[in-house]
Every structure is written in C-alpha cells, then in structure tokens.
Coordinates of C-alpha atoms and ligand atoms in Angstrom, one line a residue:
X1 CA -29.8 26.9 -17.7
X2 CA -28.9 23.5 -17.0
X3 CA -29.1 20.7 -19.9
X4 CA -32.7 19.7 -18.8
X5 CA -33.7 22.9 -19.9
X6 CA -31.7 23.3 -23.2
X7 CA -33.5 19.7 -23.8
X8 CA -36.9 20.9 -22.4
X9 CA -37.0 24.0 -24.8
X10 CA -35.6 22.3 -27.9
X11 CA -38.4 19.6 -27.7
X12 CA -40.6 22.6 -26.9
X13 CA -39.4 24.2 -30.1
X14 CA -39.6 20.7 -32.0
X15 CA -42.6 20.4 -30.7
X16 CA -44.6 22.7 -32.7
X17 CA -42.0 23.2 -35.5
X18 CA -40.3 21.2 -38.4
X19 CA -39.9 17.6 -37.3
X20 CA -42.0 15.7 -35.5
X21 CA -40.5 12.6 -33.6
X22 CA -42.7 10.6 -34.0
X23 CA -41.6 9.9 -38.1
X24 CA -37.4 10.2 -37.2
X25 CA -36.5 6.9 -37.4
X26 CA -34.5 7.5 -34.4
X27 CA -36.7 6.7 -30.9
X28 CA -36.6 10.7 -30.0
X29 CA -38.2 12.2 -26.6
X30 CA -41.9 11.9 -27.2
X31 CA -42.3 16.4 -27.4
X32 CA -43.4 18.1 -24.8
X33 CA -45.7 20.3 -24.5
X34 CA -45.0 24.0 -23.2
X35 CA -42.6 22.8 -20.0
X36 CA -43.4 23.4 -16.7
X37 CA -41.5 26.0 -15.5
X38 CA -38.7 24.2 -13.4
X39 CA -37.7 24.7 -9.9
X40 CA -37.4 28.5 -9.2
X41 CA -33.9 29.0 -11.2
X42 CA -32.8 32.0 -13.1
X43 CA -32.9 29.8 -15.9
X44 CA -35.9 28.9 -16.0
X45 CA -38.1 32.2 -16.7
X46 CA -35.1 33.3 -18.9
X47 CA -35.2 30.0 -21.3
X48 CA -39.0 31.3 -22.1
X49 CA -38.6 34.6 -22.3
X50 CA -35.4 33.4 -25.3
X51 CA -38.6 30.9 -27.0
X52 CA -40.5 33.8 -26.9
X53 CA -37.9 36.4 -28.0
X54 CA -36.5 34.5 -30.6
X55 CA -40.0 33.4 -32.2
X56 CA -41.3 36.7 -31.8
X57 CA -38.2 37.7 -34.0
X58 CA -38.1 34.9 -36.6
X59 CA -41.7 35.5 -36.9
X60 CA -41.6 31.6 -37.1
X61 CA -44.9 29.8 -38.3
X62 CA -45.1 26.5 -36.6
X63 CA -45.3 23.6 -38.8
X64 CA -47.0 20.3 -38.6
X65 CA -46.6 17.0 -39.8
X66 CA -43.3 14.8 -41.1
X67 CA -40.7 15.8 -42.3
X68 CA -37.5 14.4 -42.8
X69 CA -34.5 16.4 -43.1
X70 CA -32.3 15.3 -45.4
X71 CA -33.1 12.6 -48.1
X72 CA -30.9 10.5 -50.5
X73 CA -30.3 12.5 -53.8
X74 CA -29.9 11.0 -56.9
X75 CA -27.2 9.4 -56.9
X76 CA -26.8 8.4 -53.7
X77 CA -23.0 9.8 -52.8
X78 CA -24.9 12.9 -51.8
X79 CA -27.6 14.1 -49.5
X80 CA -29.8 16.6 -50.2
X81 CA -31.9 18.7 -48.1
X82 CA -35.5 18.0 -48.1
X83 CA -36.6 21.4 -47.0
X84 CA -34.4 24.3 -48.3
X85 CA -32.0 26.7 -46.8
X86 CA -34.6 28.6 -44.5
X87 CA -35.9 25.6 -41.9
X88 CA -37.1 27.5 -39.1
X89 CA -36.5 24.7 -36.5
X90 CA -33.0 24.6 -37.7
X91 CA -32.8 28.8 -37.0
X92 CA -34.6 28.4 -33.4
X93 CA -33.1 25.5 -32.4
X94 CA -29.3 27.4 -33.7
X95 CA -30.6 30.6 -31.8
X96 CA -31.9 29.3 -28.4
X97 CA -28.6 27.3 -28.1
X98 CA -26.6 29.9 -28.9
X99 CA -28.5 31.7 -26.8
X100 CA -28.5 29.3 -23.6
X101 CA -24.4 29.6 -24.0
X102 CA -24.1 33.5 -24.2
X103 CA -26.4 33.0 -21.1
X104 CA -24.2 30.3 -19.5
X105 CA -21.6 32.4 -17.9
X106 CA -22.2 30.3 -15.1
X107 CA -18.6 28.8 -13.7
X108 CA -16.8 26.5 -16.2
X109 CA -16.8 23.0 -14.9
X110 CA -13.0 23.0 -15.0
X111 CA -13.0 20.1 -12.0
X112 CA -15.1 17.4 -10.9
X113 CA -16.5 18.4 -7.7
X114 CA -14.5 17.5 -4.6
X115 CA -14.8 14.1 -2.7
X116 CA -12.2 14.3 -0.3
X117 CA -10.5 16.3 1.8
X118 CA -10.7 20.6 0.5
X119 CA -6.9 21.4 1.5
X120 CA -3.7 20.3 0.2
X121 CA -1.8 18.1 2.6
X122 CA 0.6 15.8 2.3
X123 CA 2.6 15.8 5.4
X124 CA 2.2 12.1 6.3
X125 CA 4.2 10.4 8.5
X126 CA 7.0 7.4 7.6
X127 CA 4.4 5.7 10.4
X128 CA 0.7 7.2 8.0
X129 CA 2.1 5.7 5.4
X130 CA 1.8 1.8 6.4
X131 CA -1.9 2.9 7.3
X132 CA -4.9 2.3 5.2
X133 CA -6.6 5.4 3.6
X134 CA -5.8 7.7 1.3
X135 CA -5.8 5.2 -1.7
X136 CA -4.8 2.2 0.7
X137 CA -7.0 -0.6 1.2
X138 CA -7.1 -3.7 3.3
X139 CA -7.7 -6.0 0.5
X140 CA -7.0 -5.9 -3.3
X141 CA -10.6 -6.1 -4.1
X142 CA -11.8 -3.5 -2.1
X143 CA -8.5 -1.3 -3.7
X144 CA -10.4 -2.4 -7.3
X145 CA -13.6 -1.8 -6.9
X146 CA -13.0 1.7 -5.3
X147 CA -10.5 2.5 -8.1
X148 CA -13.3 1.6 -10.9
X149 CA -15.6 3.9 -8.7
X150 CA -13.3 6.7 -9.1
X151 CA -12.5 6.0 -12.9
X152 CA -16.3 6.0 -14.2
X153 CA -16.4 9.2 -12.1
X154 CA -13.6 10.6 -14.1
X155 CA -14.8 9.8 -17.5
X156 CA -17.2 13.1 -16.6
X157 CA -14.3 15.0 -15.8
X158 CA -12.9 18.0 -18.7
X159 CA -9.4 17.6 -20.2
X160 CA -8.5 20.8 -18.0
X161 CA -9.2 19.6 -14.9
X162 CA -7.2 16.0 -15.6
X163 CA -4.4 18.6 -16.8
X164 CA -4.7 19.7 -13.6
X165 CA -4.6 16.9 -11.7
X166 CA -1.3 15.6 -13.7
X167 CA 0.1 19.0 -13.0
X168 CA -0.8 18.7 -9.3
X169 CA 1.5 15.2 -9.1
X170 CA 4.4 17.1 -10.8
X171 CA 4.0 19.9 -8.2
X172 CA 4.1 16.9 -5.0
X173 CA 6.9 15.6 -6.7
X174 CA 8.9 18.6 -7.5
X175 CA 9.0 19.8 -4.0
X176 CA 12.9 19.4 -3.0
X177 CA 12.2 18.1 0.6
X178 CA 9.8 15.4 -0.7
X179 CA 12.2 14.3 -3.7
X180 CA 14.6 14.4 -0.9
X181 CA 12.7 12.4 1.6
X182 CA 11.1 9.8 -1.2
X183 CA 14.8 9.3 -2.9
X184 CA 16.6 8.7 0.8
X185 CA 13.7 6.2 2.3
X186 CA 13.7 4.6 -1.5
X187 CA 17.3 3.6 -1.4
X188 CA 17.4 2.5 2.7
X189 CA 14.8 0.7 2.2
X190 CA 15.4 -1.2 -0.6
X191 CA 19.2 -1.3 0.0
X192 CA 19.7 0.0 -3.5
X193 CA 21.2 2.6 -5.3
X194 CA 21.8 5.9 -3.2
X195 CA 19.8 9.1 -2.5
X196 CA 21.4 11.6 -5.1
X197 CA 20.8 9.9 -7.9
X198 CA 16.9 9.1 -7.0
X199 CA 16.4 12.4 -6.7
X200 CA 17.6 13.3 -10.3
X201 CA 15.5 10.3 -11.1
X202 CA 12.5 11.3 -9.6
X203 CA 12.8 14.6 -10.6
X204 CA 12.9 13.8 -13.9
X205 CA 9.8 12.0 -13.7
X206 CA 8.2 14.0 -12.6
X207 CA 9.0 16.8 -15.1
X208 CA 9.4 15.1 -18.1
X209 CA 6.7 12.1 -18.1
X210 CA 3.8 13.6 -20.8
X211 CA 0.8 14.7 -19.7
X212 CA -2.8 15.0 -21.5
X213 CA -0.6 17.0 -24.6
X214 CA 0.4 13.0 -25.7
X215 CA -2.9 12.3 -26.6
X216 CA -3.4 13.6 -30.0
X217 CA -6.5 13.2 -32.1
X218 CA -6.6 12.2 -35.8
X219 CA -9.4 13.5 -37.8
X220 CA -11.2 13.1 -41.4
X221 CA -13.5 14.6 -43.5
X222 CA -15.5 14.3 -46.0
X223 CA -18.7 13.6 -48.0
X224 CA -19.8 11.4 -45.1
X225 CA -18.8 13.3 -42.7
X226 CA -16.5 13.7 -40.0
X227 CA -14.6 11.1 -38.0
X228 CA -12.3 11.3 -35.3
X229 CA -9.8 8.8 -33.6
X230 CA -8.8 9.2 -30.3
X231 CA -7.0 8.2 -27.2
X232 CA -9.5 7.3 -25.1
X233 CA -9.0 5.2 -21.3
X234 CA -9.5 1.5 -20.6
X235 CA -10.5 2.0 -17.1
X236 CA -8.4 0.4 -14.4
X237 CA -4.7 -0.5 -15.6
X238 CA -3.1 -3.1 -12.9
X239 CA 0.6 -1.4 -12.4
X240 CA 3.3 -3.8 -11.2
X241 CA 6.8 -1.6 -10.2
X242 CA 10.4 -2.4 -9.3
X243 CA 12.3 -2.4 -6.1
X244 CA 15.2 -0.7 -8.9
X245 CA 13.2 2.2 -9.5
X246 CA 10.1 2.0 -7.1
X247 CA 8.8 5.6 -7.1
X248 CA 10.1 6.7 -10.1
X249 CA 7.6 4.3 -11.9
X250 CA 4.8 5.0 -9.2
X251 CA 4.9 8.6 -10.5
X252 CA 5.4 8.6 -14.2
X253 CA 2.5 5.6 -14.3
X254 CA 0.6 7.6 -12.4
X255 CA 1.3 10.4 -14.4
X256 CA 0.3 8.7 -18.0
X257 CA -2.5 6.6 -16.8
X258 CA -4.3 9.6 -15.3
X259 CA -3.6 11.9 -18.4
X260 CA -5.4 8.9 -20.5
X261 CA -8.2 9.2 -17.8
X262 CA -7.5 5.9 -16.2
X263 CA -7.7 4.9 -12.7
X264 CA -4.5 3.0 -11.4
X265 CA -3.9 0.2 -9.2
X266 CA -0.3 -0.1 -7.9
X267 CA 1.6 -3.6 -7.2
X268 CA 4.5 -2.3 -5.7
X269 CA 7.7 -4.2 -5.1
X270 CA 7.3 -5.7 -1.0
X271 CA 10.9 -4.2 -0.5
X272 CA 9.8 -0.7 -1.7
X273 CA 6.6 -1.2 0.4
X274 CA 6.9 1.8 2.4
X275 CA 7.7 4.6 0.2
X276 CA 5.6 3.3 -2.8
X277 CA 2.4 3.4 -0.2
X278 CA 3.9 6.9 0.6
X279 CA 3.9 8.0 -2.5
X280 CA 0.3 7.0 -3.2
X281 CA -1.0 8.2 -0.6
X282 CA 0.7 11.5 -1.1
X283 CA -0.9 11.5 -4.8
X284 CA -4.1 10.9 -3.2
X285 CA -4.1 13.4 -1.0
X286 CA -3.2 16.0 -3.5
X287 CA -5.6 14.6 -5.9
X288 CA -8.2 15.1 -3.5
X289 CA -7.2 18.7 -2.4
X290 CA -7.9 19.6 -6.6
X291 CA -11.6 18.3 -6.5
X292 CA -10.8 15.0 -8.3
X293 CA -12.7 11.3 -7.8
X294 CA -11.5 9.8 -4.5
X295 CA -9.4 6.2 -5.3
X296 CA -8.0 7.5 -8.3
X297 CA -4.7 5.5 -7.8
X298 CA -5.0 3.1 -5.2
X299 CA -3.0 0.1 -3.8
X300 CA -3.4 -2.5 -0.8
X301 CA -1.4 -2.4 2.7
X302 CA 0.3 -5.3 2.5
X303 CA 1.8 -6.0 -1.3
X304 CA 2.6 -9.5 -1.7
X305 CA 3.0 -11.4 -5.1
X306 CA -0.3 -13.1 -3.8
X307 CA -1.9 -9.6 -3.9
X308 CA 0.0 -9.1 -8.0
X309 CA -1.9 -12.4 -8.7
X310 CA -5.4 -11.7 -7.9
X311 CA -4.8 -7.9 -9.7
X312 CA -3.9 -9.5 -12.7
X313 CA -7.0 -11.9 -12.3
X314 CA -9.8 -9.3 -11.7
X315 CA -11.8 -9.1 -14.0
X316 CA -12.3 -4.7 -13.5
X317 CA -8.5 -4.8 -14.3
X318 CA -8.4 -4.1 -18.7
X319 CA -5.0 -3.5 -18.6
X320 CA -1.6 -5.2 -17.0
X321 CA 1.5 -3.0 -17.1
X322 CA 4.4 -4.8 -15.6
X323 CA 7.6 -3.0 -15.1
X324 CA 10.2 -5.9 -13.8
X325 CA 12.3 -8.5 -14.6
X326 CA 10.9 -11.7 -17.4
X327 CA 9.1 -13.2 -15.0
X328 CA 6.7 -10.9 -14.3
X329 CA 7.0 -9.5 -17.9
X330 CA 6.4 -13.3 -19.0
X331 CA 3.2 -13.7 -16.5
X332 CA 1.5 -10.5 -17.5
X333 CA 1.8 -11.2 -21.3
X334 CA 0.1 -14.8 -20.4
X335 CA -3.0 -13.4 -18.4
X336 CA -5.1 -12.9 -21.8
X337 CA -5.6 -9.1 -21.1
X338 CA -4.2 -6.1 -23.2
X339 CA -0.6 -6.2 -21.6
X340 CA 2.4 -3.7 -21.4
X341 CA 5.4 -6.0 -20.8
X342 CA 8.7 -3.5 -19.7
X343 CA 11.9 -6.0 -19.0
X344 CA 14.8 -6.7 -18.7
X345 CA 17.9 -5.5 -20.6
X346 CA 21.8 -6.1 -21.2
X347 CA 23.0 -2.6 -22.3
X348 CA 26.2 -3.2 -24.0
X349 CA 28.2 -0.3 -25.4
X350 CA 30.1 -0.6 -28.1
X351 CA 33.6 2.3 -28.7
X352 CA 35.5 2.6 -31.8
X353 CA 38.6 3.5 -32.9
X354 CA 36.8 7.1 -34.1
X355 CA 35.6 7.8 -31.3
X356 CA 36.4 10.8 -29.0
X357 CA 37.7 8.0 -26.0
X358 CA 38.2 10.8 -23.4
X359 CA 34.4 11.6 -24.1
X360 CA 33.3 8.1 -24.6
X361 CA 35.3 7.4 -21.1
X362 CA 33.4 9.9 -19.0
X363 CA 30.5 9.3 -20.4
X364 CA 30.7 5.1 -19.6
X365 CA 31.6 6.0 -16.3
X366 CA 29.0 8.3 -16.0
X367 CA 25.8 6.3 -17.2
X368 CA 27.5 2.6 -15.5
X369 CA 27.3 4.1 -12.7
X370 CA 24.2 6.5 -12.2
X371 CA 22.4 4.9 -9.1
X372 CA 24.9 2.1 -8.7
X373 CA 24.1 0.7 -12.3
X374 CA 20.5 -0.2 -11.1
X375 CA 18.5 1.7 -14.0
X376 CA 17.6 -1.1 -16.5
X377 CA 19.3 1.2 -19.4
X378 CA 22.7 1.9 -17.6
X379 CA 25.6 0.4 -19.4
X380 CA 26.5 -3.2 -18.6
X381 CA 29.1 -4.1 -20.5
X382 CA 31.8 -2.8 -22.4
X383 CA 32.9 -4.2 -26.2
X384 CA 35.5 -1.9 -27.4
X385 CA 37.9 -2.2 -31.0
X386 CA 41.3 -3.7 -29.8
X387 CA 43.2 -0.6 -31.1
X388 CA 41.5 1.7 -28.7
X389 CA 40.7 -0.7 -25.5
X390 CA 44.2 0.3 -23.2
X391 CA 43.7 4.2 -23.6
X392 CA 40.0 3.9 -22.8
X393 CA 40.5 1.8 -19.7
X394 CA 43.3 4.6 -18.7
X395 CA 40.4 7.7 -19.5
X396 CA 38.0 5.7 -17.6
X397 CA 40.4 5.2 -14.8
X398 CA 40.8 9.0 -14.6
X399 CA 37.2 9.8 -14.0
X400 CA 36.7 7.5 -10.9
X401 CA 36.6 3.9 -12.5
X402 CA 38.8 1.2 -10.3
X403 CA 40.7 -1.4 -12.8
X404 CA 40.9 -5.1 -11.5
X405 CA 43.9 -6.8 -12.7
X406 CA 44.2 -9.7 -10.4
X407 CA 42.4 -13.0 -11.6
X408 CA 42.3 -13.5 -7.8
X409 CA 40.5 -10.3 -6.4
X410 CA 38.2 -11.3 -9.8
X411 CA 37.4 -14.6 -8.4
X412 CA 36.3 -12.8 -5.0
X413 CA 34.3 -10.3 -7.0
X414 CA 32.2 -13.6 -8.0
X415 CA 31.6 -15.2 -5.1
X416 CA 30.6 -12.6 -3.4
X417 CA 27.9 -11.0 -6.3
X418 CA 26.7 -14.2 -8.2
X419 CA 24.1 -16.9 -6.2
X420 CA 23.9 -20.3 -7.0
X421 CA 21.3 -19.8 -9.7
X422 CA 24.4 -17.8 -11.6
X423 CA 22.4 -14.4 -11.5
X424 CA 23.1 -11.6 -9.2
X425 CA 22.9 -11.4 -5.6
X426 CA 20.4 -9.5 -4.4
X427 CA 22.1 -8.3 -1.3
X428 CA 25.0 -6.9 -3.9
X429 CA 22.3 -4.9 -6.7
X430 CA 22.8 -1.6 -6.4
X431 CA 25.5 -1.5 -4.2
X432 CA 28.0 0.7 -4.3
X433 CA 31.6 0.3 -6.0
X434 CA 33.4 1.5 -3.0
X435 CA 31.2 -1.2 -0.5
X436 CA 32.0 -4.0 -3.2
X437 CA 35.4 -3.5 -3.2
X438 CA 35.7 -3.3 0.6
X439 CA 34.3 -6.9 0.8
X440 CA 37.0 -8.2 -1.4
X441 CA 39.6 -6.2 1.0
X442 CA 40.0 -3.2 -1.1
X443 CA 39.4 -0.4 0.2
X444 CA 39.1 3.2 -1.9
X445 CA 37.5 6.6 -1.3
X446 CA 34.0 7.6 -2.5
X447 CA 35.8 8.8 -5.6
X448 CA 35.7 5.3 -7.4
X449 CA 32.3 4.6 -8.3
X450 CA 32.8 1.8 -10.2
X451 CA 35.1 -1.5 -11.2
X452 CA 36.1 -2.2 -14.4
X453 CA 38.0 -5.9 -15.5
X454 CA 39.2 -6.7 -18.6
X455 CA 37.5 -10.3 -19.1
X456 CA 36.1 -12.9 -22.2
X457 CA 32.8 -12.6 -23.4
X458 CA 31.7 -15.9 -21.3
X459 CA 32.5 -14.7 -18.5
X460 CA 29.5 -14.5 -15.8
X461 CA 29.9 -10.5 -15.6
X462 CA 29.2 -9.9 -19.2
X463 CA 26.5 -12.7 -19.9
X464 CA 24.3 -11.5 -16.6
X465 CA 22.2 -8.2 -16.2
X466 CA 24.0 -7.6 -12.6
X467 CA 23.0 -4.1 -11.7
X468 CA 25.8 -3.2 -9.8
X469 CA 28.8 -1.0 -10.7
X470 CA 31.0 -3.6 -11.6
X471 CA 31.7 -3.0 -15.3
X472 CA 33.5 -5.8 -17.6
X473 CA 35.4 -4.6 -20.7
X474 CA 35.4 -7.2 -23.4
X475 CA 38.3 -6.9 -26.6
X476 CA 37.4 -6.8 -30.3
X477 CA 39.6 -7.1 -33.4
X478 CA 37.3 -4.4 -35.4
X479 CA 34.3 -2.3 -35.0
X480 CA 32.3 -4.7 -37.1
X481 CA 32.9 -7.5 -34.8
X482 CA 32.4 -5.2 -31.6
X483 CA 28.8 -4.8 -33.3
X484 CA 27.9 -8.5 -34.1
X485 CA 29.3 -9.2 -30.3
X486 CA 27.4 -6.5 -28.8
X487 CA 24.1 -7.5 -30.5
X488 CA 24.5 -11.0 -28.9
X489 CA 25.5 -9.7 -25.7
X490 CA 22.4 -7.6 -25.6
X491 CA 20.5 -11.3 -25.7
X492 CA 17.5 -10.3 -27.8
X493 CA 16.2 -8.0 -25.4
X494 CA 15.5 -5.0 -27.8
X495 CA 16.1 -2.5 -24.6
X496 CA 18.9 -0.2 -24.8
X497 CA 22.2 -0.1 -26.5
X498 CA 25.3 2.8 -26.6
X499 CA 27.9 3.4 -28.7
X500 CA 30.5 5.9 -29.3
X501 CA 32.3 6.7 -33.0
X502 CA 32.2 9.2 -35.6
X503 CA 31.4 7.1 -38.3
X504 CA 28.3 7.0 -39.1
X505 CA 28.2 3.9 -41.1
X506 CA 28.9 2.2 -38.2
X507 CA 26.2 3.4 -36.0
X508 CA 23.9 3.1 -38.8
X509 CA 24.8 -0.6 -38.8
X510 CA 24.3 -1.0 -35.0
X511 CA 21.4 0.8 -34.7
X512 CA 20.0 -1.2 -37.4
X513 CA 21.2 -4.9 -36.3
X514 CA 20.7 -4.1 -32.6
X515 CA 16.6 -3.0 -32.7
X516 CA 16.7 -1.9 -29.3
X517 CA 14.2 0.6 -28.3
X518 CA 17.0 2.8 -26.8
X519 CA 19.8 3.8 -28.9
X520 CA 22.4 6.7 -27.3
X521 CA 25.1 8.2 -29.6
X522 CA 28.2 9.2 -28.5
X523 CA 26.3 10.2 -25.3
X524 CA 26.0 8.2 -21.6
X525 CA 22.6 6.0 -21.4
X526 CA 20.3 8.7 -19.0
X527 CA 20.4 10.2 -22.2
X528 CA 17.8 8.1 -23.8
X529 CA 15.6 8.3 -20.9
X530 CA 15.3 12.6 -21.5
X531 CA 18.2 13.3 -19.2
X532 CA 21.0 15.2 -20.8
X533 CA 19.0 13.8 -24.2
X534 CA 15.9 15.4 -26.1
X535 CA 12.4 13.8 -25.2
X536 CA 10.8 12.9 -22.7
X537 CA 11.5 10.5 -19.9
X538 CA 10.1 6.9 -18.8
X539 CA 10.3 4.5 -16.5
X540 CA 8.3 1.7 -18.2
X541 CA 10.2 1.0 -21.3
X542 CA 8.4 -1.7 -23.5
X543 CA 10.7 -3.4 -25.4
X544 CA 8.7 -6.7 -25.2
X545 CA 5.6 -5.8 -25.7
X546 CA 6.6 -2.8 -28.4
X547 CA 5.0 1.0 -27.1
X548 CA 9.1 1.8 -26.2
X549 CA 8.9 4.6 -23.9
X550 CA 5.6 4.7 -22.5
X551 CA 3.9 8.0 -22.1
X552 CA -0.1 8.5 -22.0
X553 CA -1.2 7.5 -25.0
X554 CA 0.3 3.8 -24.4
X555 CA -2.3 3.6 -21.6
X556 CA -5.1 4.1 -23.8
X557 CA -7.3 3.0 -26.7
X558 CA -7.4 3.6 -30.0
X559 CA -11.5 5.0 -30.8
X560 CA -13.6 6.2 -33.8
X561 CA -16.1 8.4 -33.4
X562 CA -17.8 9.1 -36.6
X563 CA -20.8 12.1 -37.1
X564 CA -22.1 11.1 -40.2
X565 CA -22.8 13.9 -43.4
X566 CA -21.8 16.3 -41.3
X567 CA -19.0 18.6 -39.9
X568 CA -16.9 18.6 -43.4
X569 CA -16.1 22.4 -43.7
X570 CA -14.2 22.2 -46.5
Ligands
NAD601 P1 11.6 -8.3 -10.1 O1 11.1 -8.7 -11.8 O2 12.0 -8.9 -9.3 O3 10.4 -7.2 -9.9 C1 9.2 -6.9 -10.6 C2 8.0 -6.7 -9.9 O4 6.9 -7.5 -10.2 C3 8.2 -6.5 -8.1 O5 6.8 -5.6 -8.2 C4 7.3 -8.1 -7.5 O6 7.3 -8.0 -6.5 C5 7.0 -8.5 -8.6 N1 6.8 -9.9 -8.8 C6 8.2 -10.1 -9.3 N2 8.1 -11.6 -9.8 C7 6.6 -12.2 -9.3 C8 5.7 -13.1 -9.1 N3 6.3 -14.2 -10.0 N4 4.3 -12.6 -9.0 C9 4.1 -11.6 -8.8 N5 4.7 -10.4 -8.6 C10 5.5 -10.8 -9.0 O7 12.5 -6.6 -10.6 P2 13.0 -5.9 -10.0 O8 14.5 -6.6 -9.4 O9 12.2 -5.5 -9.1 O10 13.3 -4.9 -11.0 C11 14.5 -5.2 -11.5 C12 14.2 -5.8 -13.2 O11 13.8 -4.6 -13.0 C13 15.3 -5.7 -14.1 O12 15.8 -6.9 -14.7 C14 15.4 -4.7 -14.5 O13 16.3 -4.6 -16.2 C15 13.7 -4.5 -14.8 N6 13.6 -3.3 -15.3 C16 13.1 -2.9 -16.3 C17 12.3 -1.8 -16.6 C18 12.1 -1.3 -18.0 O14 11.5 -0.3 -18.0 N7 12.1 -1.8 -19.3 C19 12.6 -0.3 -15.2 C20 13.2 -0.6 -14.0 C21 13.5 -2.0 -14.1

C-alpha cells in the first residue's frame, strides 16, 4: 500500500463517517467517493478488502453532518471530546493504518534511489583527480546549484541512509592504502608536515568525527501536547579548508555536515588542490555506490581566492565554515551569513615545579613536533617555572629536542624563518627540525624532532604562531607569573593551552584565566582532539564563534516542531 492509497482510503472513510471536511477549519481534501481502483498493484484491491473487512468487523454505522472532534473545555486549559471515546471514525482510521503498516512488509526505504554509479569505485588516478566529474565542477555557480539540488533530495533520505553514507565516508578513508596515499600526497604537494603523522590525523578524522548520533532531540510534553526541538540542516554549507590539514578537514567536515543533512561545497587551499579534489571525488564515488543523491560534496576544478569569494557571496550558500588563519575567519564573520570561524592559535604550555618533569618533557616534544608543528593546537611556546627550567631542558634533549644556545645560530634561524612582515616564512612552515637546522649549517639525524631555544618573551619566535618545530622556552619566577604570561602569549585567541602540574588549584586557575577552547592537563596537545585523550575529534576548532570542537550539531539549526493537544502520554 503506498502513501496515495492510504490517503485515498482515509478520505473514503472520512467521507462516510464522522467529521465532514467541509466543517473543518483546516482545508482538507474534499471527500472523494469510493476511490477508483488505482492501476493494478497488489495494494489496490487489498485496500478495499481491508476497508470492507474493518467496516464489517466494526459494524460501524456511517455518520453524517459536521461534528468537530474536540471542543474547548469549560476552563480553557483543557479540551474535551465532543463525541465520547467510541468514535467509529477514529477506530476505523486507526485500524486501517495499522493494517496498512502490517501489510507494508515492502522493503524499507533505507537509502535513496541510486542516482549515480552502482558499484563502489574509488580507484581514481592522480591525473583523474584534476578532471571534471564526481563532484568537481568548472564554476562555483555550477557546483553550488548541483549541491542545492542534491540537498533537496537528501531531505527525503532516512536517518538510516544518512548513517550509511557517513559510514561510507569513514570506510573510504580507513583503507590503509588510501590513508597512506592521501597523506603522502598532502605532504608532498604542500611541502608541509610528514606522511606518518598525516596518516594518524586522517585516520582519527575518519574514525572519531561524530555522525548522526550527535543529533540529539529535546522534547517537552504537557497538557498542551508535545514539542520537539531538533537539529535540522542549513542546506548548502560553504567550507574553506586550510593547507595545513587539507584532507583531514575535508573528511571531518564532510562527515559532520552530511550527518546533519547538509550538502557541502568545499573551497580548498590552492596549494592542496590535487589531494583535496581527490578526496572529494573519492567521497562522491562512494556515496554514489550507496545510492546517495549525486553531488552532496562538491568543489571547483581550480580553487582560488576568487572562487572562495564567489562561494561566500552566493545566495544559495546558507552557512560558511572557515578553517584557517585570522584573515579568512574575519572575512566569513563579516558576510552577514551564519558563520563558523576556526582560526589561529598560539598555544602556550606551562610547566610548574610540581609537574612530572620527565613525562612533561616527553609529552611536549611529542605534541610540539607532531606533523612538524603544523596543527593549530600544537605547543608553540613553553613557559617554565625557573626552578625546573634547566631540568626540563635536559629531559627534552633526551627525547629528541636539539637545544640551540649559540646566539649566532638563533640569528640565522630568524633570518631563515621570519618573513619581511614579521610572520612565518611560508617555505619553512611545516618543515622538519632536521631540514631547518641543515639550512643554518647544523647536521643532525632523524632522531632530532624539535629545536628548543631559551628566549625572552618578546622574541618573535615566542609571539608568532610559527607552525614549524622551533619551540622557544621562556622562564618565569613562579607558577602564578607563568600562568599570567601564558595568558598574554595566547593573544586572546581562546584556542588551546596546555599545563603540566600536579597542583589542581593552579591547573584550575590557568583553565579559568586562559579561557581556551581546549585545555590539556598533563598530556600532549593532541590529546585535546581525541588522540590519546577522551572525546571526539575535529579539525575545525571554532574559538572565535564559540562552537568549540565542531561536530554534526554545529552544522545544524535548531528547529521546534509542535504537536498540539496530543502525544502527551503521562
Ligand atoms: P590561510 O588562512 O592562509 O588559508 C585558509 C584557507 O582560506 C585557504 O583555503 C585559503 O585559500 C583561504 N583564504 C585565505 N585568505 C583568503 C582570502 N583573502 N579570500 C579567500 N580565501 C582565502 O591558512 P592556512 O595557512 O591554510 O592554515 C593555517 C592557519 O589555519 C593557521 O593560522 C592555523 O592556526 C589555522 N588553523 C586553524 C584550525 C582550527 O581548527 N582553529 C585548524 C587548522 C588550521
């Protein structure tokens, strides 16, 4: 029995029993005479049989004339039945619907009709990545139109289907060969970071970005009925992704945005074009094999600032999500659209005299050298209490830090890594410690992961977010001074901070004063995004706009759905 047959059957019953649609304040379809049998389907005759059976069983006598179901009660705070409890119309409709549901052992609409390829095919060559198709369009206009069309179809997919699509995306990127391929490609194309750590980041993005389970429902019920508050899609979301985490951000944003029922238009960093397009094509092919609407995740063949600007202005893009530096975050926040800004950080790590110094040293080296210090959450400067500073340095040297003491080498490093504007030299961002040391005439082995320098707080290496494995250490006379200095060096980004201490009062003090989205206690910074720490992951950490560690619900609107005077069963 299909929807139309149920509607017709209910109309037939209502036409002969109980309330007349003409008397209803709500425009209801005119009662139809007994519906002509629809084209030969199995449901057609069974509808009529069912109605006849129910009528015979119930012995119901058709009523005529207008008779409202409910009338206001005497106290206006409740409603009462106009016709008592044995309204044959209600009974008939209920039985009909129950019968219809029992009959419809038809296949459940788990997924949408297949709109694309029918077999999974993620075998895309590097050259094919730079071609049109599989979600890649010539113009931003075409990409957005296609995404809008896809999202309209997606509205009618079940939650089970959404879940299946999200799981499909995970499956693509949890394939070890794919992980290795996209990670290596990202490192090679951008010249930043290293393959081994990018594999870890891409894997955690695929594994730990929340899916549909993130979309919880709030409900309240009472005499007035039942009210639901649910996470509903925005529609088409424009997502701008950084060069530092190109595929990680596409994986994690796609999972979250699709789980929330949206379509995503990506604006990748031009330097990461090929690997970003490859990831988007892989997602499209997988989704097509699962029967998803085509073009739920799209981009353009030639990502550029002009295309990003066109995307931000397009009226069909209802929400913008920028993961990048302060410039692009400010830009999306000034568009007048709903925007999520995931911006820069300069995470300080405080080490006080109560800390487990050996462990702190290991955690800091691991966190700060992760992907050559590219992550926005990575330790960017140490503030160490004077009393333990030398011991911390000696422990860090044992864990792979190269300690630079010669002021002439520090000068050479400054000249190498700082550009004319006083910021990090792009060609040095994400390079290894070994590479940077080699450029200033020092040869080390691969066991060296980090360059450690004892510096005053005013130094550019302390003040700037370098995104390379040069970690300055600033000394502080006491833990309270260290906390104050850390707050100053974080520059109000409210991004990430780390503290090594066993003094819970000082840990609490720093957490309260620094107000960062992520605050890691006694661990490496990456524990804050679920790597070795509890909780979900994200590669879009929205400090400026306050969503925090984004997940599916960050990409959804809260909507209220109200059923009046019914469904309260208390
Ligand atoms: P970026 O700001 O240079 O670029 C980010 C994206 O914005 C790119 O796709 C770029 O093409 C685009 N873009 C930049 N300026 C633009 C403009 N004027 N008009 C249109 N598009 C523009 O940053 P990046 O170097 O790619 O990434 C590093 C920065 O991102 C760091 O500051 C880092 O802290 C930050 N980041 C933050 C998070 C987070 O979750 N908060 C995550 C990763 C990176």
